[in-house]
JSON list of C-alpha atoms in Angstrom, two decimals:
[
{"chain": "A", "resi": 885, "resn": "MET", "atom": "CA", "xyz": [-9.79, -15.44, 9.07]},
{"chain": "A", "resi": 886, "resn": "LYS", "atom": "CA", "xyz": [-10.73, -13.70, 5.85]},
{"chain": "A", "resi": 887, "resn": "LYS", "atom": "CA", "xyz": [-8.85, -12.47, 2.81]},
{"chain": "A", "resi": 888, "resn": "ILE", "atom": "CA", "xyz": [-10.10, -9.22, 1.32]},
{"chain": "A", "resi": 889, "resn": "GLU", "atom": "CA", "xyz": [-9.09, -8.27, -2.21]},
{"chain": "A", "resi": 890, "resn": "ALA", "atom": "CA", "xyz": [-10.12, -4.74, -3.12]},
{"chain": "A", "resi": 891, "resn": "ILE", "atom": "CA", "xyz": [-9.72, -3.40, -6.65]},
{"chain": "A", "resi": 892, "resn": "ILE", "atom": "CA", "xyz": [-9.85, 0.41, -6.57]},
{"chain": "A", "resi": 893, "resn": "LYS", "atom": "CA", "xyz": [-9.03, 3.49, -8.63]},
{"chain": "A", "resi": 894, "resn": "PRO", "atom": "CA", "xyz": [-5.34, 4.44, -8.30]},
{"chain": "A", "resi": 895, "resn": "PHE", "atom": "CA", "xyz": [-5.96, 7.99, -7.09]},
{"chain": "A", "resi": 896, "resn": "LYS", "atom": "CA", "xyz": [-8.01, 6.65, -4.14]},
{"chain": "A", "resi": 897, "resn": "PHE", "atom": "CA", "xyz": [-5.22, 4.41, -2.81]},
{"chain": "A", "resi": 898, "resn": "GLU", "atom": "CA", "xyz": [-3.73, 6.88, -0.33]},
{"chain": "A", "resi": 899, "resn": "ASP", "atom": "CA", "xyz": [-7.18, 7.59, 1.13]},
{"chain": "A", "resi": 900, "resn": "VAL", "atom": "CA", "xyz": [-7.91, 3.88, 1.54]},
{"chain": "A", "resi": 901, "resn": "LYS", "atom": "CA", "xyz": [-4.48, 3.16, 3.01]},
{"chain": "A", "resi": 902, "resn": "ALA", "atom": "CA", "xyz": [-4.76, 6.00, 5.55]},
{"chain": "A", "resi": 903, "resn": "ALA", "atom": "CA", "xyz": [-8.24, 4.86, 6.61]},
{"chain": "A", "resi": 904, "resn": "LEU", "atom": "CA", "xyz": [-7.10, 1.25, 7.05]},
{"chain": "A", "resi": 905, "resn": "VAL", "atom": "CA", "xyz": [-4.06, 2.27, 9.09]},
{"chain": "A", "resi": 906, "resn": "GLN", "atom": "CA", "xyz": [-6.29, 4.46, 11.26]},
{"chain": "A", "resi": 907, "resn": "ILE", "atom": "CA", "xyz": [-8.47, 1.46, 12.25]},
{"chain": "A", "resi": 908, "resn": "GLY", "atom": "CA", "xyz": [-5.42, -0.66, 13.01]},
{"chain": "A", "resi": 909, "resn": "VAL", "atom": "CA", "xyz": [-4.90, -2.81, 9.93]},
{"chain": "A", "resi": 910, "resn": "ALA", "atom": "CA", "xyz": [-1.38, -4.15, 10.44]},
{"chain": "A", "resi": 911, "resn": "GLY", "atom": "CA", "xyz": [-0.33, -4.96, 6.90]},
{"chain": "A", "resi": 912, "resn": "MET", "atom": "CA", "xyz": [-1.39, -5.20, 3.29]},
{"chain": "A", "resi": 913, "resn": "THR", "atom": "CA", "xyz": [-0.10, -6.25, -0.10]},
{"chain": "A", "resi": 914, "resn": "VAL", "atom": "CA", "xyz": [-0.56, -3.79, -2.97]},
{"chain": "A", "resi": 915, "resn": "SER", "atom": "CA", "xyz": [-0.27, -4.44, -6.69]},
{"chain": "A", "resi": 916, "resn": "ASP", "atom": "CA", "xyz": [-0.67, -2.34, -9.81]},
{"chain": "A", "resi": 917, "resn": "VAL", "atom": "CA", "xyz": [-3.15, -4.19, -12.01]},
{"chain": "A", "resi": 918, "resn": "LYS", "atom": "CA", "xyz": [-5.14, -3.54, -15.17]},
{"chain": "A", "resi": 919, "resn": "GLY", "atom": "CA", "xyz": [-8.65, -4.61, -16.00]},
{"chain": "A", "resi": 920, "resn": "TYR", "atom": "CA", "xyz": [-12.17, -3.62, -16.86]},
{"chain": "A", "resi": 921, "resn": "GLY", "atom": "CA", "xyz": [-15.68, -4.35, -15.75]},
{"chain": "A", "resi": 922, "resn": "ARG", "atom": "CA", "xyz": [-18.97, -3.07, -17.05]},
{"chain": "A", "resi": 923, "resn": "GLN", "atom": "CA", "xyz": [-17.42, 0.12, -18.38]},
{"chain": "A", "resi": 924, "resn": "GLN", "atom": "CA", "xyz": [-15.51, -1.91, -21.02]},
{"chain": "A", "resi": 925, "resn": "GLY", "atom": "CA", "xyz": [-12.61, 0.56, -21.09]},
{"chain": "A", "resi": 926, "resn": "HIS", "atom": "CA", "xyz": [-12.84, 3.91, -22.84]},
{"chain": "A", "resi": 927, "resn": "SER", "atom": "CA", "xyz": [-11.80, 5.79, -25.99]},
{"chain": "A", "resi": 928, "resn": "GLU", "atom": "CA", "xyz": [-8.97, 8.31, -26.12]},
{"chain": "A", "resi": 929, "resn": "LEU", "atom": "CA", "xyz": [-7.77, 10.71, -28.77]},
{"chain": "A", "resi": 930, "resn": "TYR", "atom": "CA", "xyz": [-4.03, 10.82, -29.46]},
{"chain": "A", "resi": 931, "resn": "ARG", "atom": "CA", "xyz": [-2.54, 12.97, -32.25]},
{"chain": "A", "resi": 932, "resn": "GLY", "atom": "CA", "xyz": [-5.87, 13.06, -34.02]},
{"chain": "A", "resi": 933, "resn": "ALA", "atom": "CA", "xyz": [-6.43, 9.31, -33.96]},
{"chain": "A", "resi": 934, "resn": "GLU", "atom": "CA", "xyz": [-8.99, 7.67, -31.71]},
{"chain": "A", "resi": 935, "resn": "TYR", "atom": "CA", "xyz": [-8.07, 4.43, -30.02]},
{"chain": "A", "resi": 936, "resn": "ILE", "atom": "CA", "xyz": [-9.70, 2.25, -27.38]},
{"chain": "A", "resi": 937, "resn": "VAL", "atom": "CA", "xyz": [-8.10, 1.57, -24.01]},
{"chain": "A", "resi": 938, "resn": "ASP", "atom": "CA", "xyz": [-9.45, -1.85, -23.03]},
{"chain": "A", "resi": 939, "resn": "PHE", "atom": "CA", "xyz": [-7.67, -2.32, -19.72]},
{"chain": "A", "resi": 940, "resn": "LEU", "atom": "CA", "xyz": [-7.77, 0.49, -17.19]},
{"chain": "A", "resi": 941, "resn": "PRO", "atom": "CA", "xyz": [-5.14, 0.94, -14.46]},
{"chain": "A", "resi": 942, "resn": "LYS", "atom": "CA", "xyz": [-6.30, -0.13, -11.00]},
{"chain": "A", "resi": 943, "resn": "ILE", "atom": "CA", "xyz": [-4.78, -0.88, -7.60]},
{"chain": "A", "resi": 944, "resn": "LYS", "atom": "CA", "xyz": [-5.32, -4.25, -5.93]},
{"chain": "A", "resi": 945, "resn": "ILE", "atom": "CA", "xyz": [-5.11, -4.32, -2.13]},
{"chain": "A", "resi": 946, "resn": "GLU", "atom": "CA", "xyz": [-4.95, -7.67, -0.35]},
{"chain": "A", "resi": 947, "resn": "LEU", "atom": "CA", "xyz": [-5.58, -7.97, 3.39]},
{"chain": "A", "resi": 948, "resn": "ILE", "atom": "CA", "xyz": [-5.86, -10.89, 5.79]},
{"chain": "A", "resi": 949, "resn": "ILE", "atom": "CA", "xyz": [-8.00, -10.04, 8.79]},
{"chain": "A", "resi": 950, "resn": "ALA", "atom": "CA", "xyz": [-9.77, -11.67, 11.73]},
{"chain": "A", "resi": 951, "resn": "ASP", "atom": "CA", "xyz": [-13.40, -12.65, 11.11]},
{"chain": "A", "resi": 952, "resn": "GLU", "atom": "CA", "xyz": [-14.73, -10.13, 13.64]},
{"chain": "A", "resi": 953, "resn": "ASP", "atom": "CA", "xyz": [-13.07, -7.22, 11.77]},
{"chain": "A", "resi": 954, "resn": "LEU", "atom": "CA", "xyz": [-14.60, -8.05, 8.39]},
{"chain": "A", "resi": 955, "resn": "ASP", "atom": "CA", "xyz": [-17.58, -5.68, 8.35]},
{"chain": "A", "resi": 956, "resn": "LYS", "atom": "CA", "xyz": [-15.57, -2.77, 9.77]},
{"chain": "A", "resi": 957, "resn": "VAL", "atom": "CA", "xyz": [-12.77, -3.16, 7.19]},
{"chain": "A", "resi": 958, "resn": "ILE", "atom": "CA", "xyz": [-15.20, -3.48, 4.28]},
{"chain": "A", "resi": 959, "resn": "ALA", "atom": "CA", "xyz": [-17.07, -0.34, 5.41]},
{"chain": "A", "resi": 960, "resn": "VAL", "atom": "CA", "xyz": [-13.80, 1.63, 5.65]},
{"chain": "A", "resi": 961, "resn": "ILE", "atom": "CA", "xyz": [-12.72, 0.55, 2.16]},
{"chain": "A", "resi": 962, "resn": "ILE", "atom": "CA", "xyz": [-16.08, 1.49, 0.66]},
{"chain": "A", "resi": 963, "resn": "ASP", "atom": "CA", "xyz": [-16.21, 4.85, 2.43]},
{"chain": "A", "resi": 964, "resn": "SER", "atom": "CA", "xyz": [-12.69, 5.84, 1.40]},
{"chain": "A", "resi": 965, "resn": "ALA", "atom": "CA", "xyz": [-12.68, 4.43, -2.17]},
{"chain": "A", "resi": 966, "resn": "LYS", "atom": "CA", "xyz": [-16.15, 5.44, -3.35]},
{"chain": "A", "resi": 967, "resn": "THR", "atom": "CA", "xyz": [-16.48, 8.27, -5.86]},
{"chain": "A", "resi": 968, "resn": "GLY", "atom": "CA", "xyz": [-19.98, 7.42, -7.04]},
{"chain": "A", "resi": 969, "resn": "ASN", "atom": "CA", "xyz": [-18.80, 7.01, -10.62]},
{"chain": "A", "resi": 970, "resn": "ILE", "atom": "CA", "xyz": [-18.55, 3.90, -12.75]},
{"chain": "A", "resi": 971, "resn": "GLY", "atom": "CA", "xyz": [-15.34, 1.96, -12.22]},
{"chain": "A", "resi": 972, "resn": "ASP", "atom": "CA", "xyz": [-15.00, 2.52, -8.46]},
{"chain": "A", "resi": 973, "resn": "GLY", "atom": "CA", "xyz": [-14.00, -1.12, -8.11]},
{"chain": "A", "resi": 974, "resn": "LYS", "atom": "CA", "xyz": [-14.92, -4.33, -6.34]},
{"chain": "A", "resi": 975, "resn": "ILE", "atom": "CA", "xyz": [-14.26, -6.09, -3.04]},
{"chain": "A", "resi": 976, "resn": "PHE", "atom": "CA", "xyz": [-13.84, -9.86, -2.90]},
{"chain": "A", "resi": 977, "resn": "VAL", "atom": "CA", "xyz": [-13.90, -11.80, 0.38]},
{"chain": "A", "resi": 978, "resn": "SER", "atom": "CA", "xyz": [-12.69, -15.38, 0.80]},
{"chain": "A", "resi": 979, "resn": "SER", "atom": "CA", "xyz": [-11.93, -17.65, 3.75]},
{"chain": "A", "resi": 980, "resn": "ILE", "atom": "CA", "xyz": [-8.39, -18.46, 4.81]},
{"chain": "A", "resi": 981, "resn": "GLU", "atom": "CA", "xyz": [-7.76, -21.88, 6.30]},
{"chain": "A", "resi": 982, "resn": "LYS", "atom": "CA", "xyz": [-4.25, -21.45, 7.63]},
{"chain": "A", "resi": 983, "resn": "ILE", "atom": "CA", "xyz": [-1.53, -18.81, 7.97]},
{"chain": "A", "resi": 984, "resn": "ILE", "atom": "CA", "xyz": [2.05, -19.52, 8.98]},
{"chain": "A", "resi": 985, "resn": "ARG", "atom": "CA", "xyz": [4.65, -16.83, 9.62]},
{"chain": "A", "resi": 986, "resn": "ILE", "atom": "CA", "xyz": [7.83, -18.29, 8.14]},
{"chain": "A", "resi": 987, "resn": "ARG", "atom": "CA", "xyz": [10.26, -16.50, 10.46]},
{"chain": "A", "resi": 988, "resn": "THR", "atom": "CA", "xyz": [8.72, -17.56, 13.78]},
{"chain": "A", "resi": 989, "resn": "GLY", "atom": "CA", "xyz": [6.42, -20.44, 12.95]},
{"chain": "A", "resi": 990, "resn": "GLU", "atom": "CA", "xyz": [3.43, -18.57, 14.42]},
{"chain": "A", "resi": 991, "resn": "GLN", "atom": "CA", "xyz": [0.13, -19.75, 13.04]},
{"chain": "A", "resi": 992, "resn": "ASP", "atom": "CA", "xyz": [-3.30, -18.41, 12.20]},
{"chain": "A", "resi": 993, "resn": "GLU", "atom": "CA", "xyz": [-4.45, -15.33, 14.23]},
{"chain": "A", "resi": 994, "resn": "GLU", "atom": "CA", "xyz": [-0.98, -14.92, 15.78]},
{"chain": "A", "resi": 995, "resn": "ALA", "atom": "CA", "xyz": [0.58, -14.76, 12.32]},
{"chain": "A", "resi": 996, "resn": "ILE", "atom": "CA", "xyz": [-1.62, -11.90, 11.12]}
]
């Protein structure tokens, strides 16, 4: 089992969600987050004064999936989140050792 954490631009979330649902992803956790990468934020002008916005708003999507679905899910996220501009985001993949559904006691693949 794998955990995918995708950090994407907020306006691309609905596209990514729809694409994941279409390929059968059963559930996800979504968080509003802030951060920056290579772009180092940006400058904005407000009432004549320039100020720097260090942390940009992003959406973090977390998914737990079966190993065999990994490449398909990553491809769908990239296709639906990509704009071609700086700040499109990142995808992190890590291994999951155990999952337990609290309500039923189901474990691992059955608990996804």
